[in-house]
N, CA and C of each residue as an Amber inpcrd file, in Angstrom:
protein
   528
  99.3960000  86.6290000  79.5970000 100.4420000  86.2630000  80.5270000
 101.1590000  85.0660000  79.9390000 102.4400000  85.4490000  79.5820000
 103.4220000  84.1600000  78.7400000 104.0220000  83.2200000  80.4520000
 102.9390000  81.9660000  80.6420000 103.5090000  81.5670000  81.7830000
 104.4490000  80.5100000  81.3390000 106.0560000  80.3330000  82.0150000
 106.9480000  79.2490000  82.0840000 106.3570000  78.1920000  82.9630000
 106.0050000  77.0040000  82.3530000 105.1230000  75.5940000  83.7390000
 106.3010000  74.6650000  83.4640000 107.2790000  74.7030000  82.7280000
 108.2190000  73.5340000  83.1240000 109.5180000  73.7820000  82.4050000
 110.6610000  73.8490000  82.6330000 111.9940000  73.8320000  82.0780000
 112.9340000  73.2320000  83.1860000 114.0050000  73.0590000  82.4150000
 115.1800000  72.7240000  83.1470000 115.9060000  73.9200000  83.5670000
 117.3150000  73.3720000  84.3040000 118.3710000  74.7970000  84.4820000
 118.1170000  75.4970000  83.7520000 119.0940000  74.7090000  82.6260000
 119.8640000  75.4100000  81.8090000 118.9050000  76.0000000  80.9620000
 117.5850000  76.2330000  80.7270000 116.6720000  76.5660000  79.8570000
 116.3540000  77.7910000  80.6270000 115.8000000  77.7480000  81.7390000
 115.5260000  78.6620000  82.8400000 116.4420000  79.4480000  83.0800000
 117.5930000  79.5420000  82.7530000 118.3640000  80.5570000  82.9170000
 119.0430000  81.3310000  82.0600000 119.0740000  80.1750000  80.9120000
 119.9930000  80.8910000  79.6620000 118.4780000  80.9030000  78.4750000
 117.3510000  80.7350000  78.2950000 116.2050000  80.7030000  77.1890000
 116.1130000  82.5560000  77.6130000 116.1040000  82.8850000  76.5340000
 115.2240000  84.2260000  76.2820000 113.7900000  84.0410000  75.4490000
 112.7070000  85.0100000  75.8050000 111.4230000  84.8120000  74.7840000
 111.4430000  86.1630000  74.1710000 111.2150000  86.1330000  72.7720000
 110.7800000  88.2370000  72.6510000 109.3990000  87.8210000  72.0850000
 108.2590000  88.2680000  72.3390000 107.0680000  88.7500000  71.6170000
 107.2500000  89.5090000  70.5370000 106.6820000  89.1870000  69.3870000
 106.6290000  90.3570000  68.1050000 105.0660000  90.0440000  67.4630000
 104.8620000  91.7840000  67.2240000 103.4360000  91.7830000  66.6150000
 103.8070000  91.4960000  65.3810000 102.5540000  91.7650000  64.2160000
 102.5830000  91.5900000  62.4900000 103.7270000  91.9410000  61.7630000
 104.3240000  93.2000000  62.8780000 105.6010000  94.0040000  61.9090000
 106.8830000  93.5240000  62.1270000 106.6700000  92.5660000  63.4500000
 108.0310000  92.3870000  64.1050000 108.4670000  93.3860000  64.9350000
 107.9790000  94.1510000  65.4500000 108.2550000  95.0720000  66.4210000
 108.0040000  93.9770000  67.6760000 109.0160000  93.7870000  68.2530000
 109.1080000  93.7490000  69.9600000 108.2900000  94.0400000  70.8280000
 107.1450000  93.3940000  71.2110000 105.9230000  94.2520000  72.0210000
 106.4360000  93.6880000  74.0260000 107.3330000  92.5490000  73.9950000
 107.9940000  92.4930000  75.3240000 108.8930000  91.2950000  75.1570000
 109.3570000  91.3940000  76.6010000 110.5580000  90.0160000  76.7640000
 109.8220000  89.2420000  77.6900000 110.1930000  87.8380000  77.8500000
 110.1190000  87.4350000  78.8710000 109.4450000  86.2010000  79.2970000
 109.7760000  85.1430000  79.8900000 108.2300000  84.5550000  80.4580000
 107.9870000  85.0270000  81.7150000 106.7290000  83.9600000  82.2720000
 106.6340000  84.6110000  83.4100000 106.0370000  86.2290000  83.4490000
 105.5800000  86.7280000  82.6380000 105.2110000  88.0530000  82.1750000
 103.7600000  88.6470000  81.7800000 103.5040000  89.5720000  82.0730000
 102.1670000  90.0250000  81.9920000 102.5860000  90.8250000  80.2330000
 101.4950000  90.4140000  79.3690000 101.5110000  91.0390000  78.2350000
 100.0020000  92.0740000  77.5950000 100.4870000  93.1940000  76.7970000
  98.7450000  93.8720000  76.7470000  98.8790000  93.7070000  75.0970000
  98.5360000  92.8730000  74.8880000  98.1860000  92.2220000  73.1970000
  96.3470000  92.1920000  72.9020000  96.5640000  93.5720000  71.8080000
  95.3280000  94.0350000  70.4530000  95.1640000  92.6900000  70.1040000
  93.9240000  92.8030000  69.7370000  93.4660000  91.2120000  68.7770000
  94.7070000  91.4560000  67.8040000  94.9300000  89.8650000  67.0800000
  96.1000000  90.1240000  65.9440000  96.6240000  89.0490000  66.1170000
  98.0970000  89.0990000  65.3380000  98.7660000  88.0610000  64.7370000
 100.1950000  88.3490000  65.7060000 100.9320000  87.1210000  66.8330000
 101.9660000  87.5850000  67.2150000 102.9690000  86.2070000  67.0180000
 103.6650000  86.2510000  66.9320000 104.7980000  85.0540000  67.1830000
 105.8230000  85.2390000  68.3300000 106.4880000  84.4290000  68.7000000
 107.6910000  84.6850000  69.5600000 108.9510000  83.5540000  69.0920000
 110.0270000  84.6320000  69.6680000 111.5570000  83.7050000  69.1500000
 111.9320000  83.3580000  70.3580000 112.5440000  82.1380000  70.7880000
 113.2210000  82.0000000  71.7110000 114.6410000  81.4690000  71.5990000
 115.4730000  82.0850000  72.4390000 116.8560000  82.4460000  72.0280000
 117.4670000  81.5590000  73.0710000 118.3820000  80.8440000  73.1620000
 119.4380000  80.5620000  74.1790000 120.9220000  80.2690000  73.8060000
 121.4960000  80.8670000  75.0370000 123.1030000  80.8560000  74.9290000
 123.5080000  79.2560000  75.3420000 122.9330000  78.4410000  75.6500000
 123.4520000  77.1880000  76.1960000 122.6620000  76.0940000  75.4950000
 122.3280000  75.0160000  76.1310000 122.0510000  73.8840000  75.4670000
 120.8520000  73.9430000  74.5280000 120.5140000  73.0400000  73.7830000
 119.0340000  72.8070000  73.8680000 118.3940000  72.1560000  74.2420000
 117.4120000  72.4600000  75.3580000 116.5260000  71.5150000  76.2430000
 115.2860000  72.0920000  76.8200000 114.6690000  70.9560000  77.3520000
 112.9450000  71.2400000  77.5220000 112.3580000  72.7780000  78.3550000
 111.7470000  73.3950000  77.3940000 111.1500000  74.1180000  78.0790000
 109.5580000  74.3720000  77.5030000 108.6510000  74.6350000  78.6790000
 106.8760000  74.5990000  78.0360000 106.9280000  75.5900000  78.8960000
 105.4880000  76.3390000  78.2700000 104.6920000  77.3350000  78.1070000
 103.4550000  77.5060000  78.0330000 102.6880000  78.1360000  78.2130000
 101.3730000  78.3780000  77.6740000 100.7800000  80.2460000  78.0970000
 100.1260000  80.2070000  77.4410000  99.4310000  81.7890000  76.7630000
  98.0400000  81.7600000  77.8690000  98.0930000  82.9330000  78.8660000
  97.0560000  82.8810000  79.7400000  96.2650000  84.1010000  79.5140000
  94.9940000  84.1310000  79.7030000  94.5370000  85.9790000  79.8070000
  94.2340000  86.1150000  81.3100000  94.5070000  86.2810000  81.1290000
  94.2080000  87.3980000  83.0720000  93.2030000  87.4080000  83.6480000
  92.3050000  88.4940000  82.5460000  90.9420000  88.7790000  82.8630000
  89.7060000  87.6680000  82.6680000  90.4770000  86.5640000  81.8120000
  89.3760000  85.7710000  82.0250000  89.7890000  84.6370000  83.2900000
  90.4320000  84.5350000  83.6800000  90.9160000  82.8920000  84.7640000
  90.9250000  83.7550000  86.0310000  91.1340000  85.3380000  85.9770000
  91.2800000  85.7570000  87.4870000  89.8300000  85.6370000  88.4820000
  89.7810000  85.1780000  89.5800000  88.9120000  85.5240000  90.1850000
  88.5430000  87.2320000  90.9720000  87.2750000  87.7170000  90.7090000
  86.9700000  89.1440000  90.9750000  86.9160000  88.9900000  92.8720000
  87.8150000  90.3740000  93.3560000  87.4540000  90.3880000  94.7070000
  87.6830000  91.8000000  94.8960000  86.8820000  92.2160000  96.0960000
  86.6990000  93.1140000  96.1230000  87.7230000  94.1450000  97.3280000
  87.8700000  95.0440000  97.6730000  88.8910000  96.5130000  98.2370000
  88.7690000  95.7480000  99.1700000  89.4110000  95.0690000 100.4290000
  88.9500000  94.7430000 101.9210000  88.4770000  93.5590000 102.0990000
  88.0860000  92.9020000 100.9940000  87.7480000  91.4480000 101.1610000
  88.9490000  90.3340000 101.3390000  88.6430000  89.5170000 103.0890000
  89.2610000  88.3080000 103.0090000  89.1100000  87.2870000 102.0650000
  90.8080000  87.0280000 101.3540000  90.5460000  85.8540000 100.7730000
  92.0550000  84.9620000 101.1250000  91.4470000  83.4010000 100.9660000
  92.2590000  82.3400000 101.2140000  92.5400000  81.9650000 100.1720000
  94.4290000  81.5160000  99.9430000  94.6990000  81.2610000  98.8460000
  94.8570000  79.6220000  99.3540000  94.7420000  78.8400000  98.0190000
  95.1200000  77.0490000  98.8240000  96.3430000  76.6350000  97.6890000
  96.7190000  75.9820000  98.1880000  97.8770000  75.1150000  98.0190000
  98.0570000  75.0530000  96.2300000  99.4350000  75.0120000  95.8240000
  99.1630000  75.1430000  94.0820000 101.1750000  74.7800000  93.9570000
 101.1120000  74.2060000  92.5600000 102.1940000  74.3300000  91.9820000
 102.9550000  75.5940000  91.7240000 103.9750000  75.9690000  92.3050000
 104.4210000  77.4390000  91.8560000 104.2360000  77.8200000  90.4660000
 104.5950000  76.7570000  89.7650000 105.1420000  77.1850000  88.2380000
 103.8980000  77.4080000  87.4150000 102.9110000  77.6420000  88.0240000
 101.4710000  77.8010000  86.7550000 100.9130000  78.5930000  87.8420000
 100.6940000  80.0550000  87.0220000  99.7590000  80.7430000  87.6070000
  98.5250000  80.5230000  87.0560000  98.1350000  80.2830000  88.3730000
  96.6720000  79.6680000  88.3530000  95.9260000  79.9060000  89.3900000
  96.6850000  80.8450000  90.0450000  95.5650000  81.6960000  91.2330000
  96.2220000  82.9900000  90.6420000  94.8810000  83.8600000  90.0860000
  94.9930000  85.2350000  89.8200000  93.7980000  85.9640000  90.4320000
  93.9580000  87.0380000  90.9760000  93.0520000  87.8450000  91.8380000
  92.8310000  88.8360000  90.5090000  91.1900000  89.4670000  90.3620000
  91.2070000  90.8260000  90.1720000  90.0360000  91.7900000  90.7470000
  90.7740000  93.0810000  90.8200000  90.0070000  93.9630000  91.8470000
  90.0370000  95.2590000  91.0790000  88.7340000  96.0930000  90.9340000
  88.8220000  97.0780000  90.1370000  89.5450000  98.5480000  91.1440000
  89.8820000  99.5870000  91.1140000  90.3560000 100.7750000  91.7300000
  90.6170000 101.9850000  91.3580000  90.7130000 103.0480000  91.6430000
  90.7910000 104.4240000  91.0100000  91.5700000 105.3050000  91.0460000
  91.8750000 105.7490000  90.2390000  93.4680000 106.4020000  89.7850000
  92.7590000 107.4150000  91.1350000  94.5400000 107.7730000  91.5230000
  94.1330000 108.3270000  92.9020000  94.3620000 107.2920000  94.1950000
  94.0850000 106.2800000  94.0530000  93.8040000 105.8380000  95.2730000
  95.4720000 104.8810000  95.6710000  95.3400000 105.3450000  97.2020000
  96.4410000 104.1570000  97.6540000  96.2890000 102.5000000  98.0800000
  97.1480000 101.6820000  97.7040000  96.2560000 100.3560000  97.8880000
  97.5670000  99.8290000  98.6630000  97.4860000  98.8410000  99.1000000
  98.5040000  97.6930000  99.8420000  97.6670000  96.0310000 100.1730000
  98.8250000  95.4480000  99.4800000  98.5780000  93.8530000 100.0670000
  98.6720000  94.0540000 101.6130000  97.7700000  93.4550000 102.4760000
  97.7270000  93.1500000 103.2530000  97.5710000  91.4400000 104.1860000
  98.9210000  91.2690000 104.1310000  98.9810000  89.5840000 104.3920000
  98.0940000  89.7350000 105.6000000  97.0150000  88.4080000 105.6200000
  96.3580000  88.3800000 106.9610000  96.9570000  86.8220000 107.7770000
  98.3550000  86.7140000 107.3280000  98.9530000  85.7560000 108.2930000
  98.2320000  84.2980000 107.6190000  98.1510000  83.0680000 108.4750000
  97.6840000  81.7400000 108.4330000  98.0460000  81.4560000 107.1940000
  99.5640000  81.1850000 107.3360000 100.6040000  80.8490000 106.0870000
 100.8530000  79.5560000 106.8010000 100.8050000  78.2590000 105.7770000
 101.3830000  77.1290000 105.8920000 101.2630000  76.8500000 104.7340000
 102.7980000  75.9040000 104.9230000 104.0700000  75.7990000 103.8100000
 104.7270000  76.5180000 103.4620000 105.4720000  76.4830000 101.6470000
 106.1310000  77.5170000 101.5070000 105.0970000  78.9940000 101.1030000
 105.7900000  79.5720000 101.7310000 105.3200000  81.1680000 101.2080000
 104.8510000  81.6830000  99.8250000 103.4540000  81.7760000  99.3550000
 103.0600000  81.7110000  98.0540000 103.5190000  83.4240000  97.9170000
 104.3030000  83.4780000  96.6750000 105.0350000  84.4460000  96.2310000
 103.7680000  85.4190000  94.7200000 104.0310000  86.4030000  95.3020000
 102.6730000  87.5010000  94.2410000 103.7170000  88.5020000  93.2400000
 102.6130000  89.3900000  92.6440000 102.9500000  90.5750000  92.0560000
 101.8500000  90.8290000  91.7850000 101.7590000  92.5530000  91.2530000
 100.8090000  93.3720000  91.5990000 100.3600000  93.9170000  89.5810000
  99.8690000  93.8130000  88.9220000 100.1920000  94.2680000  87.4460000
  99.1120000  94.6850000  86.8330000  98.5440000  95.7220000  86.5210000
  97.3860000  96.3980000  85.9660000  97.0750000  95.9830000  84.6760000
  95.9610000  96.5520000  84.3480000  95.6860000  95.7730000  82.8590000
  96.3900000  96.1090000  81.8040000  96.8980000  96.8620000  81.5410000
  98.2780000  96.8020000  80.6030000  99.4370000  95.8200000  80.4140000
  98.8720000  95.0640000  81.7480000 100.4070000  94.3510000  81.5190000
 101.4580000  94.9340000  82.4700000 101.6940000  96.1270000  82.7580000
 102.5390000  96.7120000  84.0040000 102.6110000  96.1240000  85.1990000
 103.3810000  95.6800000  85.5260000 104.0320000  95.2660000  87.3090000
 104.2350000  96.6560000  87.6560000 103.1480000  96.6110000  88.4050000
 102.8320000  98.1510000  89.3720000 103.6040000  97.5340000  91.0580000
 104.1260000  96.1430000  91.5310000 104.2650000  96.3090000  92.2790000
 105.8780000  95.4740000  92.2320000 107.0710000  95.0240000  93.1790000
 107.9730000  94.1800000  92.8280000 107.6340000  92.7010000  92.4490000
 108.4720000  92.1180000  92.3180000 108.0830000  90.4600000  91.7620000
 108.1790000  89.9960000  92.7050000 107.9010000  88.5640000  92.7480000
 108.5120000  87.2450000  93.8490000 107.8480000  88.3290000  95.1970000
 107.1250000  88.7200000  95.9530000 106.8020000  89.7300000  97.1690000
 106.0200000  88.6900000  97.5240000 106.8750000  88.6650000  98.9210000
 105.9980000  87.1680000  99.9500000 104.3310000  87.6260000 100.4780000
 103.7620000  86.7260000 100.4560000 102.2630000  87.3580000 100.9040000
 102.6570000  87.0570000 102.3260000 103.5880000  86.8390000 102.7880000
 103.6250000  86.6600000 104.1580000 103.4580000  87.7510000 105.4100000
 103.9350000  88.6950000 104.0630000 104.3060000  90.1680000 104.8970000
 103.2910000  91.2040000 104.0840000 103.1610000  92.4710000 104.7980000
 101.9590000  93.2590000 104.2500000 103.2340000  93.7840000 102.9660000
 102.5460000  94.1620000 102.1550000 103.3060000  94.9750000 100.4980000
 103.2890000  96.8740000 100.8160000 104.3030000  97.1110000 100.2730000
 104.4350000  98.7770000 100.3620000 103.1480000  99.3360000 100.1330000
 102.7290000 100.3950000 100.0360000 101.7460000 101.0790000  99.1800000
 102.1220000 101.6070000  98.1030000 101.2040000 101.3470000  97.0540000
 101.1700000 101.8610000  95.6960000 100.3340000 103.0260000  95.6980000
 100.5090000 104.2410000  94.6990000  99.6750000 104.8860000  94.6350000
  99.3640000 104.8280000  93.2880000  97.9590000 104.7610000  92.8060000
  98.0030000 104.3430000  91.3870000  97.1280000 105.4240000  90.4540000
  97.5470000 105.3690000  89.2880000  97.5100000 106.4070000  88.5570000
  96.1870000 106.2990000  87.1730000  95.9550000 105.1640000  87.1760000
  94.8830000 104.9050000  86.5750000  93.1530000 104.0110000  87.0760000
  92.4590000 104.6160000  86.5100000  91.3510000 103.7260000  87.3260000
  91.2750000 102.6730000  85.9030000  90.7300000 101.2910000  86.6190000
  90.7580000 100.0640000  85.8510000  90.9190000  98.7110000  87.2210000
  91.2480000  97.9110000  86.2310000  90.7990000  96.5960000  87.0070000
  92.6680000  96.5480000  87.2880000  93.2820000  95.5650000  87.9280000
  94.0680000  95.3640000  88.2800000  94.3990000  93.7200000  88.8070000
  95.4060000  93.2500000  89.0090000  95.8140000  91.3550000  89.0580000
  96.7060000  91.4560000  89.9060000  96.2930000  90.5230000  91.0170000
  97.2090000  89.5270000  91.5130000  97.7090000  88.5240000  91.0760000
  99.1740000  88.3320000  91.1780000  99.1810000  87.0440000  90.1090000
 100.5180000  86.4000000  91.2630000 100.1580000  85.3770000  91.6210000
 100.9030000  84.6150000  92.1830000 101.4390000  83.2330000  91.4550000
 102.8250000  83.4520000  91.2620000 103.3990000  82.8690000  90.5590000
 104.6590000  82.8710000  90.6780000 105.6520000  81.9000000  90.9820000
 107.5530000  81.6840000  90.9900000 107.8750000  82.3070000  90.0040000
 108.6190000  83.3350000  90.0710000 108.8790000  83.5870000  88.6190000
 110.6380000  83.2690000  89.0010000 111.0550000  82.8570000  90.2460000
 112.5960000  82.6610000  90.4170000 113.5640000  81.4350000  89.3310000
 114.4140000  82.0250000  88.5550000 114.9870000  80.8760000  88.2060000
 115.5980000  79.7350000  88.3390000 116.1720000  78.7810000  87.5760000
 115.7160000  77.5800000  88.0130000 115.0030000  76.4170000  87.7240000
 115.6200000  75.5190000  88.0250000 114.1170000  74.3890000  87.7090000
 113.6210000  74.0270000  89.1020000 114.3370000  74.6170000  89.9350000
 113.7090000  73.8360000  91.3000000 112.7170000  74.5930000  91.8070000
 112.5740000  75.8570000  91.4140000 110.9020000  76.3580000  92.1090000
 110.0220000  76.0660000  90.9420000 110.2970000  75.9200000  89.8580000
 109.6070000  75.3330000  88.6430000 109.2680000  73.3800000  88.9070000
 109.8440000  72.8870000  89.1660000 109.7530000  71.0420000  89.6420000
 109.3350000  70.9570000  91.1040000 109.8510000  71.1300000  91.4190000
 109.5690000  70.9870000  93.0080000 109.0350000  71.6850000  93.8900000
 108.8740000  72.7440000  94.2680000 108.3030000  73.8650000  94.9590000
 106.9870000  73.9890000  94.6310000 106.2340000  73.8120000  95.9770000
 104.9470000  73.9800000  96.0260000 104.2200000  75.1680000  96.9680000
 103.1570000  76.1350000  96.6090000 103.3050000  77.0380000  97.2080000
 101.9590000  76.6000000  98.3650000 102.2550000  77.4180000  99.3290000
 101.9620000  76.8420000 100.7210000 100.1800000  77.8820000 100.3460000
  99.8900000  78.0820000 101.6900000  97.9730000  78.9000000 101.5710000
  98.4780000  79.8510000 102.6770000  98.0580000  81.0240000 102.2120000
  98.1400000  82.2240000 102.6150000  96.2460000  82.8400000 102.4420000
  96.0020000  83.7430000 103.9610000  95.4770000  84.5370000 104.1200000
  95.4430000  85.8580000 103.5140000  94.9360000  86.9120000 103.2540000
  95.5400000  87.9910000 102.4980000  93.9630000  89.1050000 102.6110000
  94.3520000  90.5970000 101.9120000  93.2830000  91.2540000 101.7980000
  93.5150000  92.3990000 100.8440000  93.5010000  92.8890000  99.8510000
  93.6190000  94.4940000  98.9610000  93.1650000  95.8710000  99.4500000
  93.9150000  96.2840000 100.7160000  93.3260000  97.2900000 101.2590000
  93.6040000  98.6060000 100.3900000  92.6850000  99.5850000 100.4920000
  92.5160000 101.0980000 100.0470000  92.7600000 101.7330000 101.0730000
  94.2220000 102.4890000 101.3940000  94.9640000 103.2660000 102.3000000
  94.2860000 104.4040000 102.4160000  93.4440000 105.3150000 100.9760000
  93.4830000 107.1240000 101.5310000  92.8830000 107.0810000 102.5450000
């Protein structure tokens, strides 16, 4: 996960990142992004149309910082800087099955903002999706582990500087 923890505007809006493996092939764009990187050698370019100014980063794995929870289990999220994901959920599930966030309410502050992204790296669900409210159902197509990853990904420096995300209730229900 290529997380953005601090930039300005103009970095945040006009910085591009590309990932490239050994060959230089393009393996994704983006910060803020879930990536599925083979052991190996990768670099990244970062591009901008406007100034040059501060922007940081850092290289997360998923599977090791996420905490494991299980189909139906209440969990409380607490209070965190938007700009560093650093509350990641993971829950294993089976191709076949229907799942939905289920906000369980007892939200104070701002609204900690999720996404839904399997171990590939795929956003199986939309971005920025308030835990405030229950999430569509997914129906998912592979069995494997799967991430919550709550994290601003809005541009900007002001949900990146300032914005702090509030504690939300929540649960990973299995619909069939």
């Amino acid at each position: 996960y290529l997380d953005r923890i601090q930039s300005t505007y103009n970095s945040s809006n006009y910085y591009q990142v590309s990932v490239l493996d050994a060959q230089s092939r393009v393996v994704g764009t983006g910060f803020n992004t879930a990536y599925y990187l083979k052991a190996g050698v990768y670099k990244y370019i970062i591009n901008n149309t406007s100034y040059a100014e501060n922007i940081q980063f850092k290289w997360s794995n998923l599977s090791n910082q996420a905490t494991e929870i299980q189909q139906g289990q209440s969990v409380t999220l607490n209070y965190s800087n938007n700009a560093t994901a650093n509350r990641v959920f993971k829950f294993y599930a089976e191709a076949g099955q229907t799942i939905q966030f289920n906000s369980l309410g007892q939200v104070s502050g701002t609204t900690p903002l999720y996404r839904i992204v399997n171990e590939f790296g795929q956003t199986i669900s939309g971005t920025n999706l308030a835990s405030s409210q229950d999430g569509t159902l997914i129906s998912l197509k592979h069995s494997g582990h799967y991430y919550i990853v709550f994290d601003d990904i809005t541009s900007g420096y002001n949900s990146e500087y300032y914005q702090y995300s509030g504690s939300v209730s929540f649960q990973l229900d299995n619909v069939n």
